[in-house]
Amino acid sequence: MEKYSQFRDRGSGIAPFFPVPSPPTGIFFLPIHIFLFVIRLPPLLCISIFYFVVLRWLPVGSLAKKAALWCMIGIPGIWWIDLQIDRVKRGSLAKQNAHRLPSPGSIIASSFTTPLDCLYLAAIFDPIFTASYPTTREVQRISLFRAMQLALLPPTLHPPPSARLTTLSALLAENPSAIIVVLPECTTTNGRGILPFSPSLLSAPPSTKIFPVSMRYTPGDVTTPVPGEYLAWFWRVASKPTHCIRVRIAECVYNNAALTTPAPSTTTTAMTNSNSAARRNGVHKPAYDANFFDSMPIGGSVSSSDTLVGSETAAASEDGLSGEERRVLERLGEDLARLGRVKRVGLGVREKIEFVKVWKKKR
């Protein structure tokens, strides 16, 4: 593994591009996995082909399309979905909390680890998907099928020559009743780190709500950090008895540093609560109890991702990113890292391209 050491984050040692090994099942359970794969794959393929070839083009209501999408989610055994929203207690998702959920005219900044991410978002929000690139603020509008396909394709630094690019502001103006999904990491990871963000989110209007959404999976081997493994991915998804998705939605962030407050640190919050309790009890804690490490943001300074954009966007950072824009991207990155209980890393699309070359050469 020494040849892959360059693809580990220098600060945290996290390797976001390594495939997650499947948990051992033993020879005794192998016939069960084969049986599940054989009975699930035909209906899954049939419904998928029917939806992408026929249903999505028909003038039918969203209910029929969402039913087909939920069948595509349920057939492989994805039955357990753990949804949690920032500052909303479990079981209290009422109308008064509707503003904490993505709504028409808002943007979702989603983690990107597997084609299931886009499939789940389509089944819940029926959004417009976009592709982001680390070298431009513009985005490319894509279909659900293309968004799922990107999770299994090699990453690219630049948009293809035939791509029709636009900004998030223009896309929202053309589709005011739709939710826009942005994949700001530009490529998939194994879910163990948050890559530097594309500047595409900075093309959103200042008053538009941007919701960071994190999705993690159990077992974690359904992630697709290595491109091209179509058959292996279908096997991992369809042969397991069940899968669980852990969905976390953060509070909205605005493309405006004046409206975007710094993300709370777990350590700082805990210490503040401790000091408050001490004051109520008449105990005064000395000032030196708080130090630099207490206020260190989650997923930030421990890693080598102190700059908000990776090596592939260093030039763009020098030319086009102001301090306020960096704070907006930093807040979004910290929120995704906090929701996924991971760290931000300094590796980006350029490093993944090199990793894929080395990985394929080994294979």
mmCIF file of C-alpha atoms in Angstrom:
data_model
loop_
_atom_site.group_PDB
_atom_site.id
_atom_site.type_symbol
_atom_site.label_atom_id
_atom_site.label_comp_id
_atom_site.label_asym_id
_atom_site.label_seq_id
_atom_site.Cartn_x
_atom_site.Cartn_y
_atom_site.Cartn_z
ATOM 1 C CA MET A 1 0.000 0.000 0.000
ATOM 2 C CA GLU A 2 3.045 2.257 0.051
ATOM 3 C CA LYS A 3 2.498 3.205 -3.573
ATOM 4 C CA TYR A 4 -0.903 4.656 -2.577
ATOM 5 C CA SER A 5 0.393 6.789 0.301
ATOM 6 C CA GLN A 6 0.271 9.893 -1.897
ATOM 7 C CA PHE A 7 -3.502 9.442 -2.088
ATOM 8 C CA ARG A 8 -3.988 9.753 1.655
ATOM 9 C CA ASP A 9 -4.769 13.107 3.204
ATOM 10 C CA ARG A 10 -1.580 14.472 4.746
ATOM 11 C CA GLY A 11 -3.209 15.716 7.923
ATOM 12 C CA SER A 12 -5.682 12.956 8.791
ATOM 13 C CA GLY A 13 -4.392 9.941 6.849
ATOM 14 C CA ILE A 14 -7.854 9.410 5.305
ATOM 15 C CA ALA A 15 -7.917 7.697 1.908
ATOM 16 C CA PRO A 16 -11.200 8.834 0.286
ATOM 17 C CA PHE A 17 -10.712 6.970 -2.990
ATOM 18 C CA PHE A 18 -10.057 3.430 -1.747
ATOM 19 C CA PRO A 19 -12.971 1.017 -2.273
ATOM 20 C CA VAL A 20 -14.656 -0.171 0.914
ATOM 21 C CA PRO A 21 -14.209 -3.962 1.301
ATOM 22 C CA SER A 22 -17.353 -6.040 1.658
ATOM 23 C CA PRO A 23 -17.902 -7.585 5.087
ATOM 24 C CA PRO A 24 -17.038 -11.301 5.127
ATOM 25 C CA THR A 25 -20.095 -13.533 4.877
ATOM 26 C CA GLY A 26 -18.665 -17.039 4.755
ATOM 27 C CA ILE A 27 -19.310 -19.899 2.376
ATOM 28 C CA PHE A 28 -22.511 -20.866 4.196
ATOM 29 C CA PHE A 29 -24.259 -17.601 3.241
ATOM 30 C CA LEU A 30 -22.959 -17.478 -0.334
ATOM 31 C CA PRO A 31 -25.953 -19.436 -1.774
ATOM 32 C CA ILE A 32 -28.293 -16.970 -0.065
ATOM 33 C CA HIS A 33 -26.522 -14.010 -1.675
ATOM 34 C CA ILE A 34 -26.605 -15.701 -5.073
ATOM 35 C CA PHE A 35 -30.318 -16.451 -4.667
ATOM 36 C CA LEU A 36 -31.110 -12.842 -3.713
ATOM 37 C CA PHE A 37 -29.086 -11.515 -6.632
ATOM 38 C CA VAL A 38 -30.796 -13.828 -9.133
ATOM 39 C CA ILE A 39 -34.347 -13.014 -8.045
ATOM 40 C CA ARG A 40 -33.764 -9.275 -7.642
ATOM 41 C CA LEU A 41 -31.747 -8.384 -10.725
ATOM 42 C CA PRO A 42 -34.421 -9.121 -13.418
ATOM 43 C CA PRO A 43 -37.219 -7.004 -11.849
ATOM 44 C CA LEU A 44 -34.720 -4.262 -10.988
ATOM 45 C CA LEU A 45 -33.512 -4.076 -14.577
ATOM 46 C CA CYS A 46 -37.059 -4.219 -15.955
ATOM 47 C CA ILE A 47 -38.315 -1.358 -13.795
ATOM 48 C CA SER A 48 -35.179 0.686 -14.453
ATOM 49 C CA ILE A 49 -35.474 0.286 -18.237
ATOM 50 C CA PHE A 50 -39.208 1.024 -18.125
ATOM 51 C CA TYR A 51 -38.657 4.191 -16.112
ATOM 52 C CA PHE A 52 -35.699 5.651 -18.008
ATOM 53 C CA VAL A 53 -36.882 4.647 -21.495
ATOM 54 C CA VAL A 54 -40.671 5.066 -21.251
ATOM 55 C CA LEU A 55 -42.127 6.469 -18.025
ATOM 56 C CA ARG A 56 -39.977 9.577 -17.606
ATOM 57 C CA TRP A 57 -41.069 10.805 -21.040
ATOM 58 C CA LEU A 58 -44.798 10.275 -20.498
ATOM 59 C CA PRO A 59 -47.056 13.130 -19.324
ATOM 60 C CA VAL A 60 -47.967 11.358 -16.106
ATOM 61 C CA GLY A 61 -48.014 12.767 -12.608
ATOM 62 C CA SER A 62 -45.045 12.697 -10.297
ATOM 63 C CA LEU A 63 -46.775 10.069 -8.142
ATOM 64 C CA ALA A 64 -46.360 7.356 -10.782
ATOM 65 C CA LYS A 65 -42.731 8.294 -11.387
ATOM 66 C CA LYS A 66 -41.935 8.344 -7.680
ATOM 67 C CA ALA A 67 -43.598 4.950 -7.268
ATOM 68 C CA ALA A 68 -41.262 3.515 -9.906
ATOM 69 C CA LEU A 69 -38.261 5.139 -8.220
ATOM 70 C CA TRP A 70 -39.231 3.702 -4.832
ATOM 71 C CA CYS A 71 -39.530 0.265 -6.435
ATOM 72 C CA MET A 72 -35.978 0.684 -7.724
ATOM 73 C CA ILE A 73 -34.903 1.535 -4.175
ATOM 74 C CA GLY A 74 -36.896 -1.189 -2.440
ATOM 75 C CA ILE A 75 -36.131 -4.170 -4.684
ATOM 76 C CA PRO A 76 -32.411 -4.302 -3.676
ATOM 77 C CA GLY A 77 -33.461 -4.284 -0.017
ATOM 78 C CA ILE A 78 -32.989 -0.607 0.875
ATOM 79 C CA TRP A 79 -35.785 -0.609 3.424
ATOM 80 C CA TRP A 80 -34.279 1.270 6.366
ATOM 81 C CA ILE A 81 -33.865 5.020 5.969
ATOM 82 C CA ASP A 82 -32.831 7.003 9.036
ATOM 83 C CA LEU A 83 -33.708 10.663 8.404
ATOM 84 C CA GLN A 84 -32.678 13.434 10.789
ATOM 85 C CA ILE A 85 -32.841 17.212 10.399
ATOM 86 C CA ASP A 86 -30.766 19.748 12.297
ATOM 87 C CA ARG A 87 -32.551 21.208 15.333
ATOM 88 C CA VAL A 88 -35.646 19.055 14.786
ATOM 89 C CA LYS A 89 -36.480 16.388 17.344
ATOM 90 C CA ARG A 90 -37.297 12.931 16.092
ATOM 91 C CA GLY A 91 -40.982 12.401 15.476
ATOM 92 C CA SER A 92 -41.759 16.115 15.313
ATOM 93 C CA LEU A 93 -41.661 16.735 11.561
ATOM 94 C CA ALA A 94 -44.675 19.027 11.447
ATOM 95 C CA LYS A 95 -45.668 22.020 9.349
ATOM 96 C CA GLN A 96 -43.764 24.400 11.594
ATOM 97 C CA ASN A 97 -40.509 22.662 10.551
ATOM 98 C CA ALA A 98 -41.206 22.750 6.813
ATOM 99 C CA HIS A 99 -38.759 25.650 6.375
ATOM 100 C CA ARG A 100 -35.942 23.349 7.485
ATOM 101 C CA LEU A 101 -36.474 21.079 4.478
ATOM 102 C CA PRO A 102 -35.529 21.749 0.847
ATOM 103 C CA SER A 103 -38.425 23.345 -1.007
ATOM 104 C CA PRO A 104 -39.016 24.656 -4.549
ATOM 105 C CA GLY A 105 -36.539 27.395 -5.325
ATOM 106 C CA SER A 106 -33.829 26.020 -3.042
ATOM 107 C CA ILE A 107 -30.577 24.136 -3.661
ATOM 108 C CA ILE A 108 -29.328 20.843 -2.253
ATOM 109 C CA ALA A 109 -25.548 20.462 -1.820
ATOM 110 C CA SER A 110 -25.299 16.695 -1.579
ATOM 111 C CA SER A 111 -22.558 14.272 -0.709
ATOM 112 C CA PHE A 112 -21.671 11.957 -3.581
ATOM 113 C CA THR A 113 -20.626 8.365 -2.936
ATOM 114 C CA THR A 114 -22.868 6.085 -5.013
ATOM 115 C CA PRO A 115 -25.601 6.171 -7.691
ATOM 116 C CA LEU A 116 -28.090 5.549 -4.877
ATOM 117 C CA ASP A 117 -27.569 9.156 -3.689
ATOM 118 C CA CYS A 118 -29.217 10.583 -6.796
ATOM 119 C CA LEU A 119 -31.877 7.867 -6.887
ATOM 120 C CA TYR A 120 -32.959 8.656 -3.319
ATOM 121 C CA LEU A 121 -33.001 12.421 -3.908
ATOM 122 C CA ALA A 122 -35.101 11.925 -7.052
ATOM 123 C CA ALA A 123 -37.612 9.776 -5.167
ATOM 124 C CA ILE A 124 -37.973 12.346 -2.378
ATOM 125 C CA PHE A 125 -37.636 15.779 -4.010
ATOM 126 C CA ASP A 126 -38.001 15.222 -7.797
ATOM 127 C CA PRO A 127 -35.202 17.757 -8.396
ATOM 128 C CA ILE A 128 -33.130 19.002 -11.304
ATOM 129 C CA PHE A 129 -29.646 17.469 -11.236
ATOM 130 C CA THR A 130 -26.500 19.329 -12.210
ATOM 131 C CA ALA A 131 -22.876 18.377 -12.795
ATOM 132 C CA SER A 132 -20.154 20.590 -11.323
ATOM 133 C CA TYR A 133 -16.512 20.910 -12.312
ATOM 134 C CA PRO A 134 -13.598 22.183 -10.206
ATOM 135 C CA THR A 135 -12.463 24.731 -12.784
ATOM 136 C CA THR A 136 -15.667 26.710 -13.354
ATOM 137 C CA ARG A 137 -18.561 28.279 -11.477
ATOM 138 C CA GLU A 138 -21.021 27.168 -14.125
ATOM 139 C CA VAL A 139 -22.948 23.906 -13.962
ATOM 140 C CA GLN A 140 -24.296 21.486 -16.511
ATOM 141 C CA ARG A 141 -27.916 20.398 -16.264
ATOM 142 C CA ILE A 142 -28.146 16.605 -16.476
ATOM 143 C CA SER A 143 -30.780 13.893 -16.161
ATOM 144 C CA LEU A 144 -31.183 11.475 -13.277
ATOM 145 C CA PHE A 145 -29.700 8.683 -15.394
ATOM 146 C CA ARG A 146 -26.653 10.795 -16.205
ATOM 147 C CA ALA A 147 -26.230 11.762 -12.547
ATOM 148 C CA MET A 148 -26.257 8.087 -11.547
ATOM 149 C CA GLN A 149 -23.886 7.289 -14.387
ATOM 150 C CA LEU A 150 -21.405 9.929 -13.233
ATOM 151 C CA ALA A 151 -20.970 7.942 -10.014
ATOM 152 C CA LEU A 152 -19.496 5.109 -12.089
ATOM 153 C CA LEU A 153 -17.495 7.184 -14.591
ATOM 154 C CA PRO A 154 -13.941 8.553 -14.277
ATOM 155 C CA PRO A 155 -13.739 12.137 -12.986
ATOM 156 C CA THR A 156 -12.895 15.076 -15.225
ATOM 157 C CA LEU A 157 -11.384 18.472 -14.475
ATOM 158 C CA HIS A 158 -13.171 20.293 -17.287
ATOM 159 C CA PRO A 159 -16.672 20.006 -18.772
ATOM 160 C CA PRO A 160 -16.945 18.229 -22.124
ATOM 161 C CA PRO A 161 -16.810 20.493 -25.199
ATOM 162 C CA SER A 162 -20.453 19.755 -26.043
ATOM 163 C CA ALA A 163 -21.731 20.611 -22.552
ATOM 164 C CA ARG A 164 -24.231 23.452 -22.241
ATOM 165 C CA LEU A 165 -23.209 25.353 -19.144
ATOM 166 C CA THR A 166 -25.263 27.746 -17.095
ATOM 167 C CA THR A 167 -25.273 29.283 -13.642
ATOM 168 C CA LEU A 168 -27.407 28.286 -10.702
ATOM 169 C CA SER A 169 -29.021 31.721 -10.752
ATOM 170 C CA ALA A 170 -30.136 31.270 -14.360
ATOM 171 C CA LEU A 171 -31.291 27.713 -13.723
ATOM 172 C CA LEU A 172 -33.414 28.799 -10.763
ATOM 173 C CA ALA A 173 -34.868 31.668 -12.775
ATOM 174 C CA GLU A 174 -35.910 29.233 -15.512
ATOM 175 C CA ASN A 175 -37.293 26.693 -13.006
ATOM 176 C CA PRO A 176 -38.634 28.620 -9.988
ATOM 177 C CA SER A 177 -40.763 25.691 -8.807
ATOM 178 C CA ALA A 178 -37.953 23.122 -8.829
ATOM 179 C CA ILE A 179 -35.236 22.056 -6.392
ATOM 180 C CA ILE A 180 -31.684 22.046 -7.769
ATOM 181 C CA VAL A 181 -29.223 19.339 -6.736
ATOM 182 C CA VAL A 182 -25.524 20.202 -6.843
ATOM 183 C CA LEU A 183 -22.772 17.613 -6.322
ATOM 184 C CA PRO A 184 -20.027 20.029 -5.231
ATOM 185 C CA GLU A 185 -17.319 17.404 -4.709
ATOM 186 C CA CYS A 186 -17.446 16.752 -8.501
ATOM 187 C CA THR A 187 -16.682 13.031 -8.071
ATOM 188 C CA THR A 188 -17.484 10.137 -5.779
ATOM 189 C CA THR A 189 -15.660 9.081 -2.623
ATOM 190 C CA ASN A 190 -15.935 6.124 -0.269
ATOM 191 C CA GLY A 191 -17.820 8.273 2.234
ATOM 192 C CA ARG A 192 -14.862 8.683 4.618
ATOM 193 C CA GLY A 193 -13.980 12.268 3.742
ATOM 194 C CA ILE A 194 -15.330 15.446 2.145
ATOM 195 C CA LEU A 195 -13.421 16.637 -0.917
ATOM 196 C CA PRO A 196 -12.769 20.333 -1.713
ATOM 197 C CA PHE A 197 -15.825 21.966 -3.239
ATOM 198 C CA SER A 198 -16.302 23.285 -6.733
ATOM 199 C CA PRO A 199 -16.996 27.048 -6.873
ATOM 200 C CA SER A 200 -20.272 26.299 -8.698
ATOM 201 C CA LEU A 201 -22.300 26.912 -5.528
ATOM 202 C CA LEU A 202 -21.109 30.514 -5.584
ATOM 203 C CA SER A 203 -23.247 31.164 -8.665
ATOM 204 C CA ALA A 204 -26.402 30.782 -6.560
ATOM 205 C CA PRO A 205 -28.412 33.921 -5.715
ATOM 206 C CA PRO A 206 -27.509 35.420 -2.312
ATOM 207 C CA SER A 207 -31.024 34.882 -0.932
ATOM 208 C CA THR A 208 -31.418 31.255 -2.057
ATOM 209 C CA LYS A 209 -31.382 28.567 0.603
ATOM 210 C CA ILE A 210 -28.637 25.945 0.199
ATOM 211 C CA PHE A 211 -29.221 22.749 2.209
ATOM 212 C CA PRO A 212 -26.222 20.449 2.851
ATOM 213 C CA VAL A 213 -27.451 16.835 2.687
ATOM 214 C CA SER A 214 -25.313 13.883 3.770
ATOM 215 C CA MET A 215 -26.077 10.241 2.970
ATOM 216 C CA ARG A 216 -24.200 7.285 4.429
ATOM 217 C CA TYR A 217 -24.830 3.597 3.854
ATOM 218 C CA THR A 218 -24.644 0.394 5.836
ATOM 219 C CA PRO A 219 -22.921 -1.733 4.596
ATOM 220 C CA GLY A 220 -20.541 0.858 3.191
ATOM 221 C CA ASP A 221 -19.339 -1.240 0.241
ATOM 222 C CA VAL A 222 -22.104 0.162 -2.009
ATOM 223 C CA THR A 223 -20.006 3.292 -2.497
ATOM 224 C CA THR A 224 -18.275 3.648 -5.866
ATOM 225 C CA PRO A 225 -15.012 5.576 -5.414
ATOM 226 C CA VAL A 226 -13.390 3.534 -8.215
ATOM 227 C CA PRO A 227 -15.068 4.084 -11.612
ATOM 228 C CA GLY A 228 -16.150 1.392 -14.029
ATOM 229 C CA GLU A 229 -17.177 -1.365 -11.599
ATOM 230 C CA TYR A 230 -20.722 -1.767 -12.908
ATOM 231 C CA LEU A 231 -21.210 -5.511 -12.378
ATOM 232 C CA ALA A 232 -19.456 -5.505 -9.004
ATOM 233 C CA TRP A 233 -21.670 -2.654 -7.825
ATOM 234 C CA PHE A 234 -24.870 -4.398 -8.904
ATOM 235 C CA TRP A 235 -23.712 -7.503 -7.039
ATOM 236 C CA ARG A 236 -22.992 -5.579 -3.842
ATOM 237 C CA VAL A 237 -26.362 -3.826 -3.978
ATOM 238 C CA ALA A 238 -28.641 -6.704 -4.993
ATOM 239 C CA SER A 239 -27.047 -9.610 -3.098
ATOM 240 C CA LYS A 240 -27.301 -8.184 0.436
ATOM 241 C CA PRO A 241 -30.436 -8.958 2.484
ATOM 242 C CA THR A 242 -30.919 -5.295 3.383
ATOM 243 C CA HIS A 243 -29.269 -1.873 3.346
ATOM 244 C CA CYS A 244 -29.658 1.200 5.534
ATOM 245 C CA ILE A 245 -29.372 4.846 4.478
ATOM 246 C CA ARG A 246 -28.516 7.452 7.098
ATOM 247 C CA VAL A 247 -29.758 10.803 5.787
ATOM 248 C CA ARG A 248 -28.860 14.065 7.528
ATOM 249 C CA ILE A 249 -30.066 17.528 6.460
ATOM 250 C CA ALA A 250 -28.349 20.619 7.864
ATOM 251 C CA GLU A 251 -29.735 24.088 8.341
ATOM 252 C CA CYS A 252 -29.790 26.181 5.209
ATOM 253 C CA VAL A 253 -26.783 28.244 4.196
ATOM 254 C CA TYR A 254 -26.849 31.330 1.977
ATOM 255 C CA ASN A 255 -24.367 32.470 -0.624
ATOM 256 C CA ASN A 256 -23.873 35.522 1.530
ATOM 257 C CA ALA A 257 -21.354 35.717 4.341
ATOM 258 C CA ALA A 258 -23.575 38.218 6.170
ATOM 259 C CA LEU A 259 -26.393 35.637 6.355
ATOM 260 C CA THR A 260 -24.120 32.635 6.890
ATOM 261 C CA THR A 261 -23.096 32.084 10.504
ATOM 262 C CA PRO A 262 -20.088 29.905 11.371
ATOM 263 C CA ALA A 263 -20.866 26.237 11.945
ATOM 264 C CA PRO A 264 -20.992 25.339 15.652
ATOM 265 C CA SER A 265 -18.187 23.202 17.001
ATOM 266 C CA THR A 266 -19.110 20.232 19.158
ATOM 267 C CA THR A 267 -16.252 20.923 21.553
ATOM 268 C CA THR A 268 -17.086 24.591 21.855
ATOM 269 C CA THR A 269 -20.770 23.864 22.466
ATOM 270 C CA ALA A 270 -19.984 21.305 25.128
ATOM 271 C CA MET A 271 -17.607 23.666 26.902
ATOM 272 C CA THR A 272 -20.095 26.524 26.750
ATOM 273 C CA ASN A 273 -22.741 24.325 28.365
ATOM 274 C CA SER A 274 -20.231 23.253 31.014
ATOM 275 C CA ASN A 275 -19.259 26.841 31.823
ATOM 276 C CA SER A 276 -22.901 27.893 31.998
ATOM 277 C CA ALA A 277 -23.667 25.105 34.435
ATOM 278 C CA ALA A 278 -20.624 26.068 36.497
ATOM 279 C CA ARG A 279 -21.756 29.687 36.698
ATOM 280 C CA ARG A 280 -25.210 28.622 37.812
ATOM 281 C CA ASN A 281 -23.607 26.618 40.606
ATOM 282 C CA GLY A 282 -21.422 29.533 41.673
ATOM 283 C CA VAL A 283 -18.210 28.024 40.322
ATOM 284 C CA HIS A 284 -16.000 30.212 38.125
ATOM 285 C CA LYS A 285 -13.757 28.324 35.709
ATOM 286 C CA PRO A 286 -10.413 29.938 34.852
ATOM 287 C CA ALA A 287 -9.990 31.468 31.444
ATOM 288 C CA TYR A 288 -7.173 29.112 30.466
ATOM 289 C CA ASP A 289 -9.629 26.174 30.407
ATOM 290 C CA ALA A 290 -10.424 27.202 26.839
ATOM 291 C CA ASN A 291 -7.644 26.961 24.308
ATOM 292 C CA PHE A 292 -7.149 26.908 20.572
ATOM 293 C CA PHE A 293 -8.088 23.245 20.195
ATOM 294 C CA ASP A 294 -11.456 23.791 21.898
ATOM 295 C CA SER A 295 -12.562 26.115 19.116
ATOM 296 C CA MET A 296 -11.157 24.051 16.274
ATOM 297 C CA PRO A 297 -13.947 23.397 13.700
ATOM 298 C CA ILE A 298 -15.081 19.862 13.033
ATOM 299 C CA GLY A 299 -13.520 18.303 9.972
ATOM 300 C CA GLY A 300 -11.355 21.329 9.254
ATOM 301 C CA SER A 301 -7.985 22.090 10.759
ATOM 302 C CA VAL A 302 -7.044 18.529 11.571
ATOM 303 C CA SER A 303 -6.875 17.798 7.862
ATOM 304 C CA SER A 304 -4.768 19.265 5.118
ATOM 305 C CA SER A 305 -7.802 20.958 3.594
ATOM 306 C CA ASP A 306 -7.333 24.349 5.235
ATOM 307 C CA THR A 307 -7.779 25.885 1.827
ATOM 308 C CA LEU A 308 -11.338 25.460 0.651
ATOM 309 C CA VAL A 309 -10.389 24.381 -2.820
ATOM 310 C CA GLY A 310 -7.877 21.692 -3.700
ATOM 311 C CA SER A 311 -4.822 21.820 -5.863
ATOM 312 C CA GLU A 312 -6.973 21.594 -8.957
ATOM 313 C CA THR A 313 -8.682 24.921 -8.099
ATOM 314 C CA ALA A 314 -5.749 26.809 -6.600
ATOM 315 C CA ALA A 315 -5.564 29.158 -9.549
ATOM 316 C CA ALA A 316 -9.291 29.873 -9.416
ATOM 317 C CA SER A 317 -8.973 30.497 -5.684
ATOM 318 C CA GLU A 318 -6.356 33.179 -6.260
ATOM 319 C CA ASP A 319 -8.279 34.922 -9.052
ATOM 320 C CA GLY A 320 -11.926 34.633 -8.203
ATOM 321 C CA LEU A 321 -12.641 33.652 -4.585
ATOM 322 C CA SER A 322 -12.993 36.419 -2.074
ATOM 323 C CA GLY A 323 -12.797 35.951 1.672
ATOM 324 C CA GLU A 324 -16.598 35.974 1.949
ATOM 325 C CA GLU A 325 -16.930 33.318 -0.747
ATOM 326 C CA ARG A 326 -14.376 31.136 1.013
ATOM 327 C CA ARG A 327 -16.372 31.424 4.240
ATOM 328 C CA VAL A 328 -19.529 30.279 2.453
ATOM 329 C CA LEU A 329 -17.797 27.227 0.975
ATOM 330 C CA GLU A 330 -16.138 26.518 4.309
ATOM 331 C CA ARG A 331 -19.473 26.526 6.115
ATOM 332 C CA LEU A 332 -20.969 24.146 3.555
ATOM 333 C CA GLY A 333 -17.977 21.813 3.747
ATOM 334 C CA GLU A 334 -17.994 21.810 7.543
ATOM 335 C CA ASP A 335 -21.709 21.065 7.604
ATOM 336 C CA LEU A 336 -21.329 18.079 5.296
ATOM 337 C CA ALA A 337 -18.373 16.799 7.336
ATOM 338 C CA ARG A 338 -20.307 17.210 10.585
ATOM 339 C CA LEU A 339 -23.411 15.494 9.214
ATOM 340 C CA GLY A 340 -21.396 12.560 7.890
ATOM 341 C CA ARG A 341 -19.135 12.428 10.981
ATOM 342 C CA VAL A 342 -16.064 12.624 8.771
ATOM 343 C CA LYS A 343 -13.294 15.139 8.062
ATOM 344 C CA ARG A 344 -12.597 17.373 5.137
ATOM 345 C CA VAL A 345 -9.582 16.316 3.102
ATOM 346 C CA GLY A 346 -7.221 18.163 0.804
ATOM 347 C CA LEU A 347 -7.423 15.653 -2.049
ATOM 348 C CA GLY A 348 -9.565 16.590 -5.019
ATOM 349 C CA VAL A 349 -10.453 15.633 -8.565
ATOM 350 C CA ARG A 350 -6.898 15.905 -9.873
ATOM 351 C CA GLU A 351 -5.641 13.490 -7.216
ATOM 352 C CA LYS A 352 -8.440 11.049 -7.968
ATOM 353 C CA ILE A 353 -7.558 11.056 -11.668
ATOM 354 C CA GLU A 354 -4.003 10.085 -10.746
ATOM 355 C CA PHE A 355 -5.290 7.484 -8.286
ATOM 356 C CA VAL A 356 -7.466 5.839 -10.948
ATOM 357 C CA LYS A 357 -4.455 5.593 -13.275
ATOM 358 C CA VAL A 358 -2.353 3.891 -10.597
ATOM 359 C CA TRP A 359 -5.216 1.631 -9.512
ATOM 360 C CA LYS A 360 -5.955 0.423 -13.053
ATOM 361 C CA LYS A 361 -2.259 -0.147 -13.713
ATOM 362 C CA LYS A 362 -2.139 -2.374 -10.648
ATOM 363 C CA ARG A 363 -5.213 -4.287 -11.758
#
